[in-house]
């Protein structure tokens, strides 16, 4: 069994910062790509950013220059540093990881953490 547990969400004023964390635990052989998605009310879930096991990153245009993804492979943890937050960043943020237990990688999701930015 694999679990992803996010933390760090909350309420912040516009212009502020938050740092999200996601710990992957369970019977794991290795983790390939990890990423953060978000879903705002009435909208589809969208990819915010991702990072490969080698550290290559990808960002949505809307967060480039403001958000930074990083990971600690020894701790099976991925982080999302969010700066210069705006009301448009308000959403539930979900952690995603491509986990290898046996054979091919399989995608797992966290339960989500709410980020609310007040303007």
N, CA, C and O atoms as a MOPAC input file, in Angstrom:
PM7 MOZYME 1SCF
protein

 N      0.84700 1    -1.19100 1     0.00000 1
 C      0.00000 1     0.00000 1     0.00000 1
 C      0.88200 1     1.24000 1     0.00000 1
 O      1.92700 1     1.28300 1     0.64900 1
 N      0.43300 1     2.25000 1    -0.74600 1
 C      1.17600 1     3.49700 1    -0.86300 1
 C      0.28600 1     4.64400 1    -0.39500 1
 O     -0.89800 1     4.69900 1    -0.73000 1
 N      0.85400 1     5.54200 1     0.36600 1
 C      0.11400 1     6.72200 1     0.82500 1
 C      0.88700 1     7.98500 1     0.50800 1
 O      2.11000 1     8.03200 1     0.64300 1
 N      0.15900 1     9.01100 1     0.08500 1
 C      0.71700 1    10.33900 1    -0.11300 1
 C     -0.00100 1    11.27700 1     0.85300 1
 O     -1.22800 1    11.37600 1     0.83200 1
 N      0.74600 1    11.94900 1     1.68000 1
 C      0.15700 1    12.84100 1     2.66100 1
 C      0.71100 1    14.24300 1     2.46300 1
 O      1.91200 1    14.48100 1     2.59200 1
 N     -0.20000 1    15.17100 1     2.14500 1
 C      0.19300 1    16.56100 1     1.93500 1
 C      0.02300 1    17.36100 1     3.21500 1
 O     -0.77300 1    17.01200 1     4.08700 1
 N      0.77900 1    18.43100 1     3.30700 1
 C      0.64000 1    19.36000 1     4.42400 1
 C      1.11900 1    20.72800 1     3.97200 1
 O      1.79700 1    20.86400 1     2.95300 1
 N      0.75000 1    21.74900 1     4.75800 1
 C      1.24800 1    23.08700 1     4.50300 1
 C      0.25800 1    24.06300 1     3.91000 1
 O      0.56600 1    25.24400 1     3.75300 1
 N     -0.93400 1    23.58100 1     3.57800 1
 C     -1.92900 1    24.49100 1     3.03300 1
 C     -2.47300 1    25.42100 1     4.10100 1
 O     -2.16200 1    25.27600 1     5.28400 1
 N     -3.28700 1    26.37700 1     3.67600 1
 C     -3.87200 1    27.30400 1     4.62500 1
 C     -4.34800 1    28.56200 1     3.96700 1
 O     -4.49000 1    28.63900 1     2.74700 1
 N     -4.59600 1    29.56300 1     4.80900 1
 C     -5.07200 1    30.86600 1     4.35900 1
 C     -3.91800 1    31.85900 1     4.40700 1
 O     -3.20600 1    31.96000 1     5.40600 1
 N     -3.74900 1    32.58600 1     3.31400 1
 C     -2.66800 1    33.55900 1     3.23500 1
 C     -3.16400 1    34.77600 1     2.47300 1
 O     -4.04600 1    34.66500 1     1.62200 1
 N     -2.60800 1    35.91500 1     2.77100 1
 C     -2.97400 1    37.13500 1     2.05200 1
 C     -2.26100 1    37.18200 1     0.70200 1
 O     -1.19900 1    36.58600 1     0.52000 1
 N     -2.85600 1    37.89000 1    -0.21900 1
 C     -2.23500 1    38.06700 1    -1.53400 1
 C     -0.84000 1    38.66200 1    -1.36600 1
 O     -0.62300 1    39.58000 1    -0.57600 1
 N      0.09200 1    38.11000 1    -2.13000 1
 C      1.48100 1    38.52100 1    -2.02200 1
 C      2.29400 1    37.68300 1    -1.06300 1
 O      3.51900 1    37.78800 1    -1.01500 1
 N      1.61100 1    36.85500 1    -0.30200 1
 C      2.28100 1    36.02600 1     0.67700 1
 C      2.82500 1    34.74000 1     0.09500 1
 O      2.79600 1    34.52300 1    -1.11600 1
 N      3.32400 1    33.88700 1     0.98400 1
 C      3.96700 1    32.63600 1     0.57700 1
 C      3.44700 1    31.47500 1     1.41000 1
 O      3.01200 1    31.64600 1     2.54900 1
 N      3.50400 1    30.30400 1     0.81900 1
 C      3.22100 1    29.04900 1     1.50700 1
 C      4.16100 1    27.98500 1     0.96200 1
 O      4.63100 1    28.06700 1    -0.17300 1
 N      4.42300 1    26.99100 1     1.79300 1
 C      5.22800 1    25.84700 1     1.35900 1
 C      4.44800 1    24.57500 1     1.62100 1
 O      4.09500 1    24.26900 1     2.76000 1
 N      4.18600 1    23.84100 1     0.55800 1
 C      3.49900 1    22.56300 1     0.66700 1
 C      4.52500 1    21.42700 1     0.69300 1
 O      5.58800 1    21.50800 1     0.07600 1
 N      4.17600 1    20.37700 1     1.41900 1
 C      5.00100 1    19.17500 1     1.45700 1
 C      4.12700 1    17.96700 1     1.17600 1
 O      2.93100 1    17.97100 1     1.46600 1
 N      4.73100 1    16.94000 1     0.61300 1
 C      4.02100 1    15.69000 1     0.34400 1
 C      4.98800 1    14.53800 1     0.59100 1
 O      6.02600 1    14.42900 1    -0.06000 1
 N      4.62900 1    13.68900 1     1.53600 1
 C      5.45300 1    12.53200 1     1.87600 1
 C      4.81700 1    11.27400 1     1.31700 1
 O      3.62700 1    11.02200 1     1.51000 1
 N      5.61900 1    10.49300 1     0.62700 1
 C      5.16000 1     9.22600 1     0.06600 1
 C      5.65900 1     8.10400 1     0.96900 1
 O      6.85200 1     8.02400 1     1.26300 1
 N      4.75500 1     7.24300 1     1.40700 1
 C      5.14600 1     6.16200 1     2.29500 1
 C      4.50800 1     4.85400 1     1.83600 1
 O      3.56700 1     4.84000 1     1.04300 1
 N      5.05000 1     3.76000 1     2.35800 1
 C      4.50600 1     2.44900 1     2.02200 1
 C      5.55700 1     1.55700 1     1.40000 1
 O      6.76000 1     1.80000 1     1.50500 1
 N      5.06800 1     0.52400 1     0.75300 1
 C      5.94600 1    -0.44600 1     0.11700 1
 C      6.36600 1     0.08000 1    -1.24900 1
 O      5.65100 1    -0.09600 1    -2.23500 1
 N      7.53500 1     0.73200 1    -1.30400 1
 C      7.97700 1     1.44800 1    -2.50000 1
 C      9.33200 1     0.93100 1    -2.92700 1
 O     10.23900 1     0.76100 1    -2.11300 1
 N      9.45200 1     0.68300 1    -4.22400 1
 C     10.75000 1     0.34100 1    -4.77900 1
 C     11.48700 1     1.62900 1    -5.17000 1
 O     12.65000 1     1.82500 1    -4.81700 1
 N     10.79300 1     2.49300 1    -5.89800 1
 C     11.35200 1     3.78700 1    -6.26400 1
 C     10.22200 1     4.69800 1    -6.71900 1
 O      9.09400 1     4.25000 1    -6.92900 1
 N     10.53600 1     5.98300 1    -6.86900 1
 C      9.56200 1     6.98000 1    -7.32600 1
 C     10.12000 1     7.68400 1    -8.54700 1
 O     11.23200 1     8.21000 1    -8.51700 1
 N      9.35500 1     7.69100 1    -9.60800 1
 C      9.75800 1     8.43700 1   -10.79700 1
 C      9.33400 1     9.89200 1   -10.62300 1
 O      9.71100 1    10.54200 1    -9.64800 1
 N      8.55700 1    10.39600 1   -11.56100 1
 C      8.15400 1    11.80100 1   -11.49600 1
 C      7.21100 1    12.05500 1   -10.32000 1
 O      6.42800 1    11.19100 1    -9.92600 1
 N      7.31000 1    13.25400 1    -9.78100 1
 C      6.38900 1    13.72800 1    -8.74600 1
 C      5.87000 1    15.08600 1    -9.18600 1
 O      6.54100 1    15.81100 1    -9.92100 1
 N      4.68600 1    15.42000 1    -8.73800 1
 C      4.14400 1    16.69200 1    -9.19000 1
 C      3.04200 1    17.20500 1    -8.28700 1
 O      2.57600 1    16.53500 1    -7.36600 1
 N      2.65200 1    18.42800 1    -8.60200 1
 C      1.55000 1    19.07900 1    -7.90900 1
 C      0.49600 1    19.50200 1    -8.93200 1
 O      0.80400 1    20.09200 1    -9.96700 1
 N     -0.73000 1    19.18800 1    -8.61300 1
 C     -1.87700 1    19.61000 1    -9.40800 1
 C     -2.74900 1    20.48500 1    -8.50600 1
 O     -2.59900 1    20.48600 1    -7.28400 1
 N     -3.65200 1    21.22000 1    -9.12800 1
 C     -4.60300 1    21.98600 1    -8.34100 1
 C     -5.96200 1    22.01400 1    -9.03500 1
 O     -6.07200 1    21.89800 1   -10.25600 1
 N     -6.98100 1    22.17200 1    -8.21000 1
 C     -8.34500 1    22.24200 1    -8.73600 1
 C     -9.09300 1    23.34500 1    -8.00900 1
 O     -9.32800 1    23.27200 1    -6.80300 1
 N     -9.45800 1    24.35900 1    -8.76400 1
 C    -10.23500 1    25.45800 1    -8.21600 1
 C    -11.72400 1    25.14200 1    -8.36800 1
 O    -12.09100 1    24.32500 1    -9.21300 1
 N    -12.57200 1    25.76000 1    -7.58200 1
 C    -14.01400 1    25.49600 1    -7.66800 1
 C    -14.54300 1    25.72800 1    -9.07400 1
 O    -14.30500 1    26.77700 1    -9.67200 1
 N    -15.26400 1    24.73900 1    -9.60000 1
 C    -15.85000 1    24.86700 1   -10.91800 1
 C    -14.89000 1    24.66800 1   -12.07100 1
 O    -15.27000 1    24.83800 1   -13.23000 1
 N    -13.64900 1    24.31000 1   -11.77100 1
 C    -12.64800 1    24.13800 1   -12.81900 1
 C    -12.08300 1    22.72700 1   -12.79600 1
 O    -12.20900 1    22.00600 1   -11.80600 1
 N    -11.46000 1    22.34900 1   -13.90300 1
 C    -10.82100 1    21.04800 1   -13.97500 1
 C     -9.48600 1    21.05700 1   -13.22900 1
 O     -8.86000 1    22.10100 1   -13.04400 1
 N     -9.07800 1    19.88100 1   -12.81400 1
 C     -7.76900 1    19.75500 1   -12.18200 1
 C     -6.70100 1    20.03600 1   -13.22300 1
 O     -6.79100 1    19.56000 1   -14.35400 1
 N     -5.68600 1    20.81200 1   -12.84200 1
 C     -4.63200 1    21.18300 1   -13.77300 1
 C     -3.25800 1    20.91700 1   -13.17000 1
 O     -3.06800 1    20.98500 1   -11.95600 1
 N     -2.31300 1    20.61500 1   -14.04400 1
 C     -0.94000 1    20.42000 1   -13.60800 1
 C     -0.31300 1    21.77500 1   -13.29200 1
 O     -0.36100 1    22.70300 1   -14.10000 1
 N      0.26600 1    21.86700 1   -12.11900 1
 C      0.96600 1    23.07900 1   -11.71000 1
 C      2.45200 1    22.95600 1   -12.01900 1
 O      3.04700 1    23.84200 1   -12.63300 1
 N      3.03700 1    21.85400 1   -11.58800 1
 C      4.45900 1    21.65000 1   -11.77500 1
 C      4.80900 1    20.19500 1   -11.54800 1
 O      4.09000 1    19.47900 1   -10.85100 1
 N      5.91800 1    19.75100 1   -12.13800 1
 C      6.38400 1    18.38700 1   -11.93000 1
 C      7.90200 1    18.36800 1   -11.88700 1
 O      8.57600 1    19.29900 1   -12.32800 1
 N      8.41800 1    17.26600 1   -11.33700 1
 C      9.86700 1    17.10800 1   -11.22800 1
 C     10.20100 1    15.63800 1   -11.42200 1
 O      9.54700 1    14.76400 1   -10.85300 1
 N     11.22500 1    15.36900 1   -12.23200 1
 C     11.63400 1    13.99100 1   -12.45100 1
 C     12.53900 1    13.51900 1   -11.31300 1
 O     12.94100 1    14.30500 1   -10.45600 1
 N     12.84600 1    12.24700 1   -11.32100 1
 C     13.73600 1    11.71500 1   -10.29300 1
 C     15.12400 1    12.33100 1   -10.40100 1
 O     15.86600 1    12.38600 1    -9.42100 1
 N     15.46600 1    12.79100 1   -11.58800 1
 C     16.76800 1    13.43200 1   -11.79900 1
 C     16.78000 1    14.92200 1   -11.52500 1
 O     17.83100 1    15.56100 1   -11.58000 1
 N     15.61000 1    15.47800 1   -11.22900 1
 C     15.54100 1    16.88800 1   -10.86600 1
 C     15.10500 1    17.82700 1   -11.97400 1
 O     15.09400 1    19.04100 1   -11.76900 1
 N     14.74400 1    17.30900 1   -13.14300 1
 C     14.23700 1    18.17400 1   -14.20400 1
 C     12.82400 1    18.62900 1   -13.85200 1
 O     11.99600 1    17.83400 1   -13.40700 1
 N     12.56200 1    19.91600 1   -14.05800 1
 C     11.28900 1    20.49100 1   -13.63800 1
 C     10.49300 1    21.04900 1   -14.81400 1
 O     11.03400 1    21.35800 1   -15.87600 1
 N      9.19900 1    21.16400 1   -14.58100 1
 C      8.28200 1    21.71400 1   -15.57200 1
 C      7.23900 1    22.52500 1   -14.81200 1
 O      6.76200 1    22.09500 1   -13.76200 1
 N      6.88000 1    23.70900 1   -15.34200 1
 C      5.92900 1    24.58000 1   -14.66000 1
 C      4.84700 1    25.06400 1   -15.61600 1
 O      5.09800 1    25.29700 1   -16.79800 1
 N      3.65300 1    25.20700 1   -15.08700 1
 C      2.60200 1    25.88800 1   -15.83800 1
 C      2.99000 1    27.35100 1   -15.99200 1
 O      3.63500 1    27.92600 1   -15.11500 1
 N      2.59300 1    27.95100 1   -17.11300 1
 C      2.95600 1    29.33800 1   -17.36600 1
 C      2.48200 1    30.27000 1   -16.25400 1
 O      3.14100 1    31.25900 1   -15.93100 1
 N      1.33900 1    29.94300 1   -15.68100 1
 C      0.73500 1    30.81900 1   -14.67900 1
 C      1.52400 1    30.89500 1   -13.37700 1
 O      1.30600 1    31.80300 1   -12.57500 1
 N      2.44000 1    29.95000 1   -13.15800 1
 C      3.18600 1    29.94100 1   -11.89200 1
 C      4.68400 1    30.12000 1   -12.08500 1
 O      5.42800 1    30.19100 1   -11.10700 1
 N      5.13100 1    30.19200 1   -13.31700 1
 C      6.56100 1    30.34500 1   -13.57400 1
 C      7.09600 1    31.60500 1   -12.91200 1
 O      6.49900 1    32.67800 1   -13.00500 1
 N      8.22500 1    31.45400 1   -12.24900 1
 C      8.84400 1    32.58400 1   -11.56600 1
 C      8.30500 1    32.82700 1   -10.16900 1
 O      8.86600 1    33.62300 1    -9.41600 1
 N      7.21300 1    32.14300 1    -9.81200 1
 C      6.62600 1    32.33400 1    -8.47300 1
 C      6.68000 1    31.05300 1    -7.64700 1
 O      6.87300 1    31.10800 1    -6.43300 1
 N      6.51000 1    29.90700 1    -8.29200 1
 C      6.48800 1    28.62400 1    -7.59300 1
 C      7.78100 1    27.86100 1    -7.88600 1
 O      8.35900 1    27.97600 1    -8.96700 1
 N      8.21500 1    27.09000 1    -6.90600 1
 C      9.40000 1    26.25300 1    -7.07900 1
 C      9.12800 1    24.87200 1    -6.50600 1
 O      8.73200 1    24.73600 1    -5.34900 1
 N      9.34200 1    23.85100 1    -7.32300 1
 C      9.19100 1    22.48000 1    -6.87500 1
 C     10.57400 1    21.90600 1    -6.57200 1
 O     11.55200 1    22.20500 1    -7.25600 1
 N     10.62800 1    21.08400 1    -5.54100 1
 C     11.87600 1    20.39700 1    -5.20700 1
 C     11.51900 1    19.05700 1    -4.57000 1
 O     10.37400 1    18.83000 1    -4.17900 1
 N     12.49600 1    18.18700 1    -4.47200 1
 C     12.24100 1    16.88300 1    -3.86200 1
 C     13.47000 1    16.41400 1    -3.10100 1
 O     14.60700 1    16.76300 1    -3.41500 1
 N     13.18800 1    15.60900 1    -2.09200 1
 C     14.23500 1    14.95100 1    -1.31300 1
 C     14.02300 1    13.46500 1    -1.49800 1
 O     13.15100 1    12.87200 1    -0.86400 1
 N     14.81700 1    12.86000 1    -2.36500 1
 C     14.62000 1    11.44900 1    -2.69400 1
 C     14.85300 1    10.54600 1    -1.48400 1
 O     14.22000 1     9.49800 1    -1.36100 1
 N     15.74300 1    10.94200 1    -0.60500 1
 C     16.01100 1    10.12200 1     0.57800 1
 C     14.80500 1    10.07700 1     1.50900 1
 O     14.61800 1     9.11300 1     2.25100 1
 N     13.99600 1    11.11900 1     1.46600 1
 C     12.82400 1    11.20100 1     2.35000 1
 C     11.52000 1    10.92400 1     1.59900 1
 O     10.44200 1    11.00000 1     2.18700 1
 N     11.61100 1    10.60400 1     0.30500 1
 C     10.40200 1    10.37900 1    -0.51500 1
 C      9.42300 1    11.54200 1    -0.38000 1
 O      8.21800 1    11.34600 1    -0.21600 1
 N      9.95300 1    12.72600 1    -0.45200 1
 C      9.16900 1    13.93300 1    -0.20600 1
 C      9.34000 1    14.92000 1    -1.34700 1
 O     10.43600 1    15.09800 1    -1.88000 1
 N      8.23200 1    15.55800 1    -1.71200 1
 C      8.25700 1    16.62400 1    -2.69900 1
 C      7.69700 1    17.88300 1    -2.04900 1
 O      6.78100 1    17.82400 1    -1.22900 1
 N      8.26100 1    19.01200 1    -2.42900 1
 C      7.87300 1    20.29400 1    -1.85600 1
 C      7.39600 1    21.23900 1    -2.95400 1
 O      7.76500 1    21.10700 1    -4.12100 1
 N      6.56800 1    22.19100 1    -2.54900 1
 C      6.15400 1    23.25800 1    -3.45800 1
 C      6.23100 1    24.57000 1    -2.69900 1
 O      5.43000 1    24.83500 1    -1.80200 1
 N      7.20100 1    25.38200 1    -3.06800 1
 C      7.31900 1    26.71200 1    -2.49600 1
 C      6.53100 1    27.67100 1    -3.37500 1
 O      6.79800 1    27.79200 1    -4.57100 1
 N      5.56800 1    28.34600 1    -2.78100 1
 C      4.69300 1    29.24700 1    -3.52300 1
 C      4.87800 1    30.66500 1    -2.99900 1
 O      4.61600 1    30.94900 1    -1.83100 1
 N      5.32800 1    31.53900 1    -3.87200 1
 C      5.54700 1    32.93700 1    -3.51500 1
 C      4.64700 1    33.84200 1    -4.34400 1
 O      4.09700 1    33.42500 1    -5.36300 1
 N      4.50500 1    35.07700 1    -3.89800 1
 C      3.69500 1    36.07300 1    -4.62600 1
 C      2.32400 1    35.52800 1    -4.98200 1
 O      1.86700 1    35.65300 1    -6.11900 1
 N      1.68300 1    34.93100 1    -4.01000 1
 C      0.39100 1    34.29000 1    -4.24800 1
 C     -0.68700 1    35.32100 1    -4.57300 1
 O     -0.69400 1    36.43500 1    -4.04900 1
 N     -1.58400 1    34.91500 1    -5.44500 1
 C     -2.72800 1    35.74200 1    -5.82600 1
 C     -4.00700 1    34.95600 1    -5.59200 1
 O     -3.97400 1    33.75300 1    -5.33600 1
 N     -5.13500 1    35.65300 1    -5.68500 1
 C     -6.41800 1    34.98800 1    -5.47500 1
 C     -6.63900 1    33.87200 1    -6.48700 1
 O     -7.34300 1    32.90200 1    -6.20800 1
 N     -6.03700 1    34.01300 1    -7.66100 1
 C     -6.18100 1    32.98800 1    -8.70300 1
 C     -5.47600 1    31.68300 1    -8.34600 1
 O     -5.70100 1    30.66100 1    -8.99300 1
 N     -4.63800 1    31.71000 1    -7.33600 1
 C     -3.96200 1    30.49100 1    -6.89000 1
 C     -4.80000 1    29.70000 1    -5.88800 1
 O     -4.41600 1    28.60200 1    -5.48400 1
 N     -5.93000 1    30.25000 1    -5.49100 1
 C     -6.80900 1    29.55800 1    -4.55800 1
 C     -7.33400 1    28.27400 1    -5.18200 1
 O     -7.92600 1    28.29600 1    -6.26100 1
 N     -7.11400 1    27.15700 1    -4.50100 1
 C     -7.50900 1    25.85100 1    -5.03400 1
 C     -7.16100 1    24.77900 1    -4.01200 1
 O     -6.49300 1    25.03800 1    -3.01200 1
 N     -7.63000 1    23.57300 1    -4.28900 1
 C     -7.13500 1    22.40800 1    -3.56300 1
 C     -5.92200 1    21.88100 1    -4.34200 1
 O     -5.99800 1    21.63200 1    -5.54500 1
 N     -4.82500 1    21.72100 1    -3.63700 1
 C     -3.59000 1    21.26600 1    -4.26100 1
 C     -3.37500 1    19.78500 1    -3.95500 1
 O     -3.44500 1    19.35300 1    -2.80500 1
 N     -3.11400 1    19.02800 1    -5.00500 1
 C     -2.94100 1    17.57900 1    -4.88900 1
 C     -1.52600 1    17.18800 1    -5.28700 1
 O     -0.97800 1    17.67500 1    -6.27500 1
 N     -0.96400 1    16.31400 1    -4.50500 1
 C      0.34000 1    15.72600 1    -4.80800 1
 C      0.12300 1    14.47300 1    -5.65200 1
 O     -0.84100 1    13.73600 1    -5.45200 1
 N      1.01800 1    14.24700 1    -6.58300 1
 C      0.96300 1    13.07400 1    -7.45400 1
 C      2.35700 1    12.47600 1    -7.55900 1
 O      3.34700 1    13.20100 1    -7.64500 1
 N      2.42800 1    11.15100 1    -7.55200 1
 C      3.73300 1    10.50200 1    -7.66400 1
 C      3.60500 1     9.23400 1    -8.50200 1
 O      2.64100 1     8.48100 1    -8.36400 1
 N      4.57500 1     9.01100 1    -9.36000 1
 C      4.64400 1     7.78100 1   -10.15700 1
 C      5.52200 1     6.80700 1    -9.38800 1
 O      6.74900 1     6.91000 1    -9.40200 1
 N      4.87700 1     5.86400 1    -8.72000 1
 C      5.56000 1     4.97600 1    -7.78700 1
 C      5.76000 1     3.60200 1    -8.41300 1
 O      4.85500 1     3.04400 1    -9.03300 1
 N      6.95300 1     3.07800 1    -8.23800 1
 C      7.24900 1     1.71500 1    -8.68300 1
 C      7.28100 1     0.81000 1    -7.44600 1
 O      8.09900 1     0.97900 1    -6.54200 1
 N      6.36800 1    -0.14800 1    -7.44600 1
 C      6.37400 1    -1.16700 1    -6.38500 1
 C      6.88500 1    -2.47400 1    -6.97400 1
 O      7.85300 1    -3.05400 1    -6.48200 1
 N      6.22100 1    -2.93200 1    -8.03500 1
 C      6.65700 1    -4.08700 1    -8.80400 1
 C      6.32200 1    -3.78800 1   -10.26000 1
 O      5.17200 1    -3.48100 1   -10.57200 1
 N      7.29300 1    -3.87100 1   -11.14900 1
 C      6.98300 1    -3.65300 1   -12.55200 1
 C      6.93200 1    -2.18900 1   -12.93200 1
 O      7.83500 1    -1.42200 1   -12.59800 1
 N      5.86100 1    -1.79400 1   -13.64200 1
 C      5.77700 1    -0.44000 1   -14.19100 1
 C      5.30500 1     0.55400 1   -13.13300 1
 O      4.67200 1     0.16600 1   -12.15100 1
 N      5.61400 1     1.85200 1   -13.33500 1
 C      5.15200 1     2.86800 1   -12.38000 1
 C      3.63600 1     3.00200 1   -12.40700 1
 O      2.99200 1     2.78800 1   -13.43400 1
 N      3.09200 1     3.35400 1   -11.27200 1
 C      1.65900 1     3.61500 1   -11.16100 1
 C      1.48100 1     4.94600 1   -10.46200 1
 O      2.22500 1     5.27600 1    -9.53800 1
 N      0.48400 1     5.71900 1   -10.90700 1
 C      0.24700 1     7.04100 1   -10.33000 1
 C     -0.57800 1     6.94100 1    -9.05700 1
 O     -1.59100 1     6.24500 1    -9.00100 1
 N     -0.12100 1     7.64800 1    -8.04600 1
 C     -0.84200 1     7.74200 1    -6.78500 1
 C     -1.09900 1     9.21500 1    -6.48100 1
 O     -0.34800 1    10.09600 1    -6.90000 1
 N     -2.18900 1     9.46000 1    -5.73500 1
 C     -2.59900 1    10.81600 1    -5.40400 1
 C     -2.72200 1    11.00000 1    -3.90100 1
 O     -3.07200 1    10.07800 1    -3.16500 1
 N     -2.42600 1    12.21100 1    -3.47100 1
 C     -2.71400 1    12.58600 1    -2.10100 1
 C     -4.16900 1    13.00400 1    -1.95900 1
 O     -4.92400 1    13.03400 1    -2.93000 1
 N     -4.54500 1    13.32600 1    -0.72400 1
 C     -5.93700 1    13.65400 1    -0.44500 1
 C     -6.25400 1    15.11500 1    -0.74800 1
 O     -7.42100 1    15.50500 1    -0.79800 1
 N     -5.22800 1    15.91100 1    -0.94700 1
 C     -5.41300 1    17.31900 1    -1.25400 1
 C     -5.28000 1    18.20500 1    -0.02700 1
 O     -5.61800 1    17.81100 1     1.08900 1
 N     -4.78100 1    19.40800 1    -0.25900 1
 C     -4.67800 1    20.40200 1     0.80600 1
 C     -5.17200 1    21.74300 1     0.25700 1
 O     -4.79900 1    22.15200 1    -0.84300 1
 N     -6.00600 1    22.41200 1     1.03000 1
 C     -6.62800 1    23.65000 1     0.58100 1
 C     -5.67000 1    24.82700 1     0.72400 1
 O     -5.05400 1    25.02600 1     1.77100 1
 N     -5.56100 1    25.59600 1    -0.34300 1
 C     -4.82400 1    26.86000 1    -0.31400 1
 C     -5.81500 1    27.97000 1    -0.66000 1
 O     -6.43600 1    27.95500 1    -1.72300 1
 N     -5.95000 1    28.91600 1     0.24100 1
 C     -6.85600 1    30.03200 1     0.03200 1
 C     -6.07300 1    31.34000 1     0.14100 1
 O     -5.42100 1    31.61200 1     1.15000 1
 N     -6.15300 1    32.13500 1    -0.91300 1
 C     -5.44600 1    33.41200 1    -0.94300 1
 C     -6.48200 1    34.52700 1    -0.90200 1
 O     -7.32700 1    34.63300 1    -1.79000 1
 N     -6.41100 1    35.34000 1     0.11400 1
 C     -7.36100 1    36.44500 1     0.26100 1
 C     -6.78900 1    37.70300 1    -0.38700 1
 O     -5.61100 1    38.03000 1    -0.24200 1
 N     -7.66400 1    38.38800 1    -1.10200 1
 C     -7.19200 1    39.59800 1    -1.81300 1
 C     -7.47600 1    40.85000 1    -1.00100 1
 O     -7.15100 1    41.95500 1    -1.43600 1

